[in-house]
XYZ file of C-alpha atoms in Angstrom:
408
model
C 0.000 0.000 0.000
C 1.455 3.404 -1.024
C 1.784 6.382 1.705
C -0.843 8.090 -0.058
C -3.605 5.628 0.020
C -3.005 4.826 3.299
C -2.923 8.539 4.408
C -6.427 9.301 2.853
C -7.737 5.955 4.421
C -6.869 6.369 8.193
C -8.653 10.492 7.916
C -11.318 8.832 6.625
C -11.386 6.438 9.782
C -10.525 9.424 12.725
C -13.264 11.836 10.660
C -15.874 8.697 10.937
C -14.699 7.902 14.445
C -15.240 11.278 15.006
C -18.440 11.976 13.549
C -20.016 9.089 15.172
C -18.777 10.017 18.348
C -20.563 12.971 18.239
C -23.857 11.697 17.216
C -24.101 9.430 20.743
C -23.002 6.024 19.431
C -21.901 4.392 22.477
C -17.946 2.725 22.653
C -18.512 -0.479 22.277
C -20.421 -0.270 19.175
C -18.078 2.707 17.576
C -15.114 0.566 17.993
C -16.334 -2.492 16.246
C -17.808 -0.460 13.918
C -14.802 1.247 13.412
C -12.740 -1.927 13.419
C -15.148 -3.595 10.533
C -14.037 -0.597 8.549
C -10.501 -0.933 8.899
C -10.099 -4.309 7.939
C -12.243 -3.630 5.163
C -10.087 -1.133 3.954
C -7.399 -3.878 3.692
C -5.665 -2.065 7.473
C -5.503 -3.062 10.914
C -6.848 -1.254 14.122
C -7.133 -0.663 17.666
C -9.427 1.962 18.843
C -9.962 3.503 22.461
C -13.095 5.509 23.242
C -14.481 7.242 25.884
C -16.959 9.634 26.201
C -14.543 12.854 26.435
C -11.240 10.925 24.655
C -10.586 9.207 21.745
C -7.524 7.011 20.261
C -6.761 5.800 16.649
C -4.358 3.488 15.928
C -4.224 2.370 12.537
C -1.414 0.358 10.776
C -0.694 -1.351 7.702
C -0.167 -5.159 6.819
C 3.414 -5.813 8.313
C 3.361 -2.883 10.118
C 4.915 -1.035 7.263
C 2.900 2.079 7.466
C 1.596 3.353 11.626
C -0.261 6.118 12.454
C -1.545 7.317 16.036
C -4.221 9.784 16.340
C -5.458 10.686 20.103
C -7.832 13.765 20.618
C -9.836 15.325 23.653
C -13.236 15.471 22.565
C -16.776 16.785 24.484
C -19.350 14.180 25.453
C -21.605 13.545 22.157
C -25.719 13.884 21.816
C -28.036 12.448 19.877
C -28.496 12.734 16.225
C -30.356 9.880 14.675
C -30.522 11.332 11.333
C -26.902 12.140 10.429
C -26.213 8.785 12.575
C -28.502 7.079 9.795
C -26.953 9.433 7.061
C -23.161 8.366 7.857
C -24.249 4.315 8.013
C -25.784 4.347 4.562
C -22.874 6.395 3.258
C -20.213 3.499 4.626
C -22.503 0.756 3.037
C -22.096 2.734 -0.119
C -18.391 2.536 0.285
C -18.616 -0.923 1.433
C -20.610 -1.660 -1.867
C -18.003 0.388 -4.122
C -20.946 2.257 -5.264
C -18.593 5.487 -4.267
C -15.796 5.986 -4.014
C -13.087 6.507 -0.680
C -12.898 10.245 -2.155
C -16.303 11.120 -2.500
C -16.923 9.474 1.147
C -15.166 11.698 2.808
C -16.497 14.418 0.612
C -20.027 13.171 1.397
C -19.199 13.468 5.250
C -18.601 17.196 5.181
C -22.049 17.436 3.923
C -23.673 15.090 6.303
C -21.570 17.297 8.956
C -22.639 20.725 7.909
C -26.391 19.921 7.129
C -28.854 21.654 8.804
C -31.159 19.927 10.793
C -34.618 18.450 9.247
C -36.531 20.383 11.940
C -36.567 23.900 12.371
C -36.485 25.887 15.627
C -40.757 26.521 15.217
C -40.749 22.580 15.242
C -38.162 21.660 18.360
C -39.906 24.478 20.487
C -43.304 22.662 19.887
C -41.593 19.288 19.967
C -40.517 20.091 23.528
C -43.486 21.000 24.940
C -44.804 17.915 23.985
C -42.477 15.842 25.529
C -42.909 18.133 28.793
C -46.732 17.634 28.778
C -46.489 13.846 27.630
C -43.899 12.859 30.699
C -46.166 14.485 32.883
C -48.982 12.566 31.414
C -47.066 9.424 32.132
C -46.881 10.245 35.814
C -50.522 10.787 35.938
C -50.722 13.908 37.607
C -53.367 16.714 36.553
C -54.361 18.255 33.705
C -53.029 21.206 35.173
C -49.854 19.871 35.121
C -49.641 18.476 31.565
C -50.952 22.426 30.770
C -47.776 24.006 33.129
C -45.548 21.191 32.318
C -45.738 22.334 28.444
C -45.393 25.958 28.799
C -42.545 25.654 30.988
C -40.539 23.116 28.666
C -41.158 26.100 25.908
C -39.066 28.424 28.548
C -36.643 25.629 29.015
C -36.334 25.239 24.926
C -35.084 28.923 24.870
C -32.431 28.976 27.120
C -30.952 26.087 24.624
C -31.487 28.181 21.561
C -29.867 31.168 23.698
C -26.928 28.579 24.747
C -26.151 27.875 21.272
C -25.032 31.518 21.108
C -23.488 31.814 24.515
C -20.733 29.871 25.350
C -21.260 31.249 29.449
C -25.006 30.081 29.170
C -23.976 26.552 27.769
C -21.667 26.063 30.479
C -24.087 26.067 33.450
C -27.489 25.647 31.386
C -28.442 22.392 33.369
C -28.966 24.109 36.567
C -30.045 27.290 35.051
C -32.982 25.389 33.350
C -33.552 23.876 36.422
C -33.811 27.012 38.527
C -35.453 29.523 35.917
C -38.316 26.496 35.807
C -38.635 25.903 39.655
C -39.194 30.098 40.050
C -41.615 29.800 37.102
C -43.538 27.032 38.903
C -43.663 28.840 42.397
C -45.084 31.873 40.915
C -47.441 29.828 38.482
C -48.562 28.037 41.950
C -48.536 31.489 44.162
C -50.689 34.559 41.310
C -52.329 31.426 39.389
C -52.855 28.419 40.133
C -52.366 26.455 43.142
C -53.224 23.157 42.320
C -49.937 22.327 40.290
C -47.766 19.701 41.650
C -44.464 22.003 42.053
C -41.726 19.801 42.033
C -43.600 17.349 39.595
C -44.222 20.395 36.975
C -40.205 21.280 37.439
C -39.064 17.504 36.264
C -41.214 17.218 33.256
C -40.062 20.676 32.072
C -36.250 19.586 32.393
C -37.242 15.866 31.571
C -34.868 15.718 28.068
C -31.895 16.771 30.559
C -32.519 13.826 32.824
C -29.551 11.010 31.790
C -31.358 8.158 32.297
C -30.562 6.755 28.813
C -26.851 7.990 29.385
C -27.378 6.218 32.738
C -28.143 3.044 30.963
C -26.113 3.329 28.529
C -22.636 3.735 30.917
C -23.999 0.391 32.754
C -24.478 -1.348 29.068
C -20.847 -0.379 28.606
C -19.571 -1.921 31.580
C -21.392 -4.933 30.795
C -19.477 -4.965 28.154
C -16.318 -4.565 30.065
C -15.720 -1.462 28.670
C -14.661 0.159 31.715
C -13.085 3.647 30.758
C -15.889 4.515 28.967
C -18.532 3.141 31.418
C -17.272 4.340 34.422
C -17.453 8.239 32.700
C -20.167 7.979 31.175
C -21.915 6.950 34.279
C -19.609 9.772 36.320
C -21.173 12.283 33.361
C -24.634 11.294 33.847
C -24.473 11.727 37.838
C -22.886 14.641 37.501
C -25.574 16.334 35.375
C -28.312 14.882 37.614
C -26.659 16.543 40.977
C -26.378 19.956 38.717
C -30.697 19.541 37.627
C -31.358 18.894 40.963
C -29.230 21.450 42.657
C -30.607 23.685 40.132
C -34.342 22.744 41.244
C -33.953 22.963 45.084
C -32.317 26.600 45.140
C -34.816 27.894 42.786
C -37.537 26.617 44.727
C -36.321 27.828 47.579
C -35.504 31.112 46.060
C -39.390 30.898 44.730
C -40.867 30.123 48.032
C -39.088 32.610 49.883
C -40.120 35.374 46.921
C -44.031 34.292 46.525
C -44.274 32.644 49.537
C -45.999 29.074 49.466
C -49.881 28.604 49.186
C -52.057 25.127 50.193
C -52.105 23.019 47.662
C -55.371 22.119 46.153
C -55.515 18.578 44.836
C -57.122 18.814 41.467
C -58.633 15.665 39.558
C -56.250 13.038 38.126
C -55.663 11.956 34.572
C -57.054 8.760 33.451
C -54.578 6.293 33.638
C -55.412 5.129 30.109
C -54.402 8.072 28.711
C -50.665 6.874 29.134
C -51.151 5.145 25.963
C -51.465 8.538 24.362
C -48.810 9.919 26.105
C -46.500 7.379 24.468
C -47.177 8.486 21.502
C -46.988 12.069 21.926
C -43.261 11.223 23.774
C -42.073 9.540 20.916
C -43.054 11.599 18.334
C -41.315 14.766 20.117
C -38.363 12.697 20.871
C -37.999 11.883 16.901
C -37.896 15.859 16.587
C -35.445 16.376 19.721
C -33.220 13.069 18.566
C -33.697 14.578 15.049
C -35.046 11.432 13.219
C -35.360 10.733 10.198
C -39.417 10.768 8.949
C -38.997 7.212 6.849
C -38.338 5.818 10.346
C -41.339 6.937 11.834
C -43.587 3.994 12.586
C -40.617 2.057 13.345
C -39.740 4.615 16.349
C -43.644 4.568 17.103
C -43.801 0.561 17.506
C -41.127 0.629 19.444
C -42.004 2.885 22.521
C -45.335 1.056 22.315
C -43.768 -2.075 22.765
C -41.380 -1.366 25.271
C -44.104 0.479 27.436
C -47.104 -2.483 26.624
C -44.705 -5.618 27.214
C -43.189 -3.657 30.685
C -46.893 -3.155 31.522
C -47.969 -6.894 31.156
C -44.689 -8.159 32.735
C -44.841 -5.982 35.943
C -48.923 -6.728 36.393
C -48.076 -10.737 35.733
C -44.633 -10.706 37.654
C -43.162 -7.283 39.202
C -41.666 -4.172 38.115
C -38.142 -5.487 37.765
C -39.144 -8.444 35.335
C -41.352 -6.064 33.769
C -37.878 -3.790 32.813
C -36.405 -6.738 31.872
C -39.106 -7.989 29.325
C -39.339 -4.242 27.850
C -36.091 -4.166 26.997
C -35.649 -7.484 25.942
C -38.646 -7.190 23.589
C -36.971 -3.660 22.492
C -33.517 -5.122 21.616
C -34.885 -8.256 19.471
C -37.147 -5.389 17.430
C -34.226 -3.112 17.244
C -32.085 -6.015 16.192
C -34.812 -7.377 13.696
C -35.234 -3.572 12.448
C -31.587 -3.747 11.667
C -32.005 -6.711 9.217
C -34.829 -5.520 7.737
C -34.185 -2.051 7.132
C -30.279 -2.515 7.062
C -29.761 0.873 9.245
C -28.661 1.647 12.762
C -30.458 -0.546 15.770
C -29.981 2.764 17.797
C -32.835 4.666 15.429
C -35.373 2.656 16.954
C -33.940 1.299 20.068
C -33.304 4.993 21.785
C -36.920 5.352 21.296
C -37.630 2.244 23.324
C -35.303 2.660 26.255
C -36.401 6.422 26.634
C -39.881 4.771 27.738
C -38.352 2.315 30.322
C -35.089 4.226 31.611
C -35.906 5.324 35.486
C -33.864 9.010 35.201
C -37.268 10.450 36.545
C -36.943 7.804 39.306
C -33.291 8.788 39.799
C -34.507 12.551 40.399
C -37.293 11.586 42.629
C -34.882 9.155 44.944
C -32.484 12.198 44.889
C -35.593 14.499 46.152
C -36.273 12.363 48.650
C -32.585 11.206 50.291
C -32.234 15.256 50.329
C -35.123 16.716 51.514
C -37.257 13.779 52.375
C -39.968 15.012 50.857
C -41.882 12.557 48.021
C -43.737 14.236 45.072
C -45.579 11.280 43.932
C -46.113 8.310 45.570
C -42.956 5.965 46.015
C -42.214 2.998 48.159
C -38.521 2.142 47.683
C -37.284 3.765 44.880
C -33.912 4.159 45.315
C -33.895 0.087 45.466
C -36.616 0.015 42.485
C -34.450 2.523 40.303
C -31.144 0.539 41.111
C -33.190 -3.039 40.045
C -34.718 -1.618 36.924
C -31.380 -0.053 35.810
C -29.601 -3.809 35.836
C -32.903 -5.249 34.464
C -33.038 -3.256 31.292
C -29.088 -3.977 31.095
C -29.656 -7.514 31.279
C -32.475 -6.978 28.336
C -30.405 -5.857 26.220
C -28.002 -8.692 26.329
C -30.045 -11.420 26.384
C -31.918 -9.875 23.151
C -28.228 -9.753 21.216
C -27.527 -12.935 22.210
C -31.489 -14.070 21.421
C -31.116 -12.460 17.944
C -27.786 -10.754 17.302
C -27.733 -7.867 15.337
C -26.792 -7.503 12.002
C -24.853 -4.233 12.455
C -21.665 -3.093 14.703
C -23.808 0.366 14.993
């Protein structure tokens, strides 16, 4: 292989690596995915990631040609859609239908387009998701009303973040706070039956790292241990920050507007959690930036994961419950790979939003801090902890069940 070719092969690696990095995929599925590419580009590899570092190291047959590439990096989101974009563009390559050239100047683009969803469309895509978790808890129409409204205050301090690099760095607990204050006022000049604290957690809910939670455990599963133990370090981190975030600005609230009796308005149905599913994952293809041709995949999926958790916890418990969820959401998202030859993550993240316990996470915090409960709870520090290794263990019983046809 000539110094050229193998120059223009391993940048085409690190930008990948990159790239995928920063659309969320976790480690241990960017470096086989990663290492599936190498050795298809006739080189060898060994790849370290974590969620803030990553390490290249990419040599030739006989070692004739070696090239280490190590770079800090910031912890990456979620982008479905240019996830989704960058796998069909390395089964293009894969297929010679382009060529190594125009790959990597087909990344650019997938890098520099503008999302699918415009800033009209994430603003009402988060209120959605604010009402819809609040629906899910089955609180008050009240709520699901203040809940909204206050996830479209949320959604601007993220548009004003993008512009402020002083806003971005503390916007979890600034969220937090500007909501709390919100809801104390809300409760004190207009309307005293919202459920404070409650109304506060569905407005921040897309900050609450339960999937990131999941994900660091999935990781060390996999004996991935760097990357597990900070991604679960990241995730606890930005918990403490929401929740810090919370308590001073309700404290700051009550000590401005004072605090009123709370008048216990009528419930939601609890049928109406079916609708609520729907109305979570359809935001959350907006937020996750899906693409549309993957709609009723994403649908199915939260529906399964919440219908099959349903039936297991009424027929066994909670914890078997978790554990059927995500089993049934891995063999889908594993079958979805073979049939629509994309991503498992596109549908699966859709799934494991439903059945993650971040919101439980929050509410043990609450109470351990304050001892004050919010909704009803009987152990939930213990339930949280169970349902966390339960959806875990889903997961890798449904790979080994039905193994996917995909590293990503």
């Amino acid at each position: 292989m000539d110094n050229a070719d193998f120059i223009q092969k391993r940048k085409f690696i690190v930008k990948l690596g990159k790239m995928l990095h920063k659309y969320g995929t976790p480690a241990y599925r960017l470096e086989a995915h990663l290492k599936e590419l190498t050795q298809h580009l006739k080189l060898k590899g060994s790849f370290l990631i974590s969620p803030t570092a990553m390490t290249f190291v990419i040599w030739s047959e006989g070692h004739d040609q070696e090239y280490t590439h190590a770079e800090r990096v910031d912890p990456g989101g979620i982008d479905l859609g240019s996830l989704s974009r960058s796998d069909d563009l390395v089964e293009q390559l894969l297929r010679g239908e382009v060529s190594l050239q125009q790959a990597d100047a087909m990344l650019d683009i997938i890098h520099d387009r503008p999302s699918s969803y415009g800033y009209l469309a994430t603003a009402f895509a988060m209120a959605l998701s604010g009402g819809a978790f609040a629906m899910l808890m089955a609180t008050s129409w009240n709520d699901v009303l203040w809940s909204s409204l206050l996830s479209l205050l949320v959604y601007l301090f993220m548009v004003w973040a993008e512009r402020s690099v002083r806003i971005a760095h503390m916007l979890e607990p600034l969220v937090a706070m500007v909501a709390a204050l919100a809801a104390c006022a809300i409760s004190r000049y207009i309307d005293p039956g919202i459920n404070i604290r409650l109304v506060v957690l569905s407005a921040i809910i897309v900050f609450i790292p339960g999937l990131a939670l999941t994900l660091g455990f999935a990781e060390l599963a996999a004996r991935h241990l760097v990357s597990g133990n900070a991604r679960v370090m990241d995730a606890l981190m930005l918990l403490f920050k929401l929740y810090f975030g919370a308590f001073i600005g309700i404290e700051i609230g009550f000590s401005i507007f004072g605090q009123v009796d709370f008048l216990t308005p009528e419930p939601i149905p609890h049928v109406m959690a079916w609708l609520a599913i729907g109305i979570l994952c359809c935001s959350l293809m907006v937020l996750f930036k899906s693409r549309g041709k993957y709609t009723i995949w994403s649908l199915a999926s939260g529906f399964i994961a919440y219908g099959v958790s349903i039936v297991g916890a009424n027929m066994f418990d909670y914890t078997l419950g978790a554990f059927l969820g995500a089993f049934a959401v891995g063999i889908y998202s594993n079958l979805f790979t073979r049939l629509a030859n994309a991503p498992a993550a596109i549908v699966a993240t859709h799934g494991l939003i439903v059945l993650v316990p971040g919101s439980k996470t929050y509410i043990g915090l609450n109470t351990l801090i304050s001892g004050q409960e919010f909704v009803v709870s009987t152990g939930i520090g213990q339930q949280t902890f169970l349902i966390f290794m339960a959806l875990v263990a889903g997961i890798i019983f449904a790979n080994v069940a039905l193994p996917p046809s995909k590293s990503l």
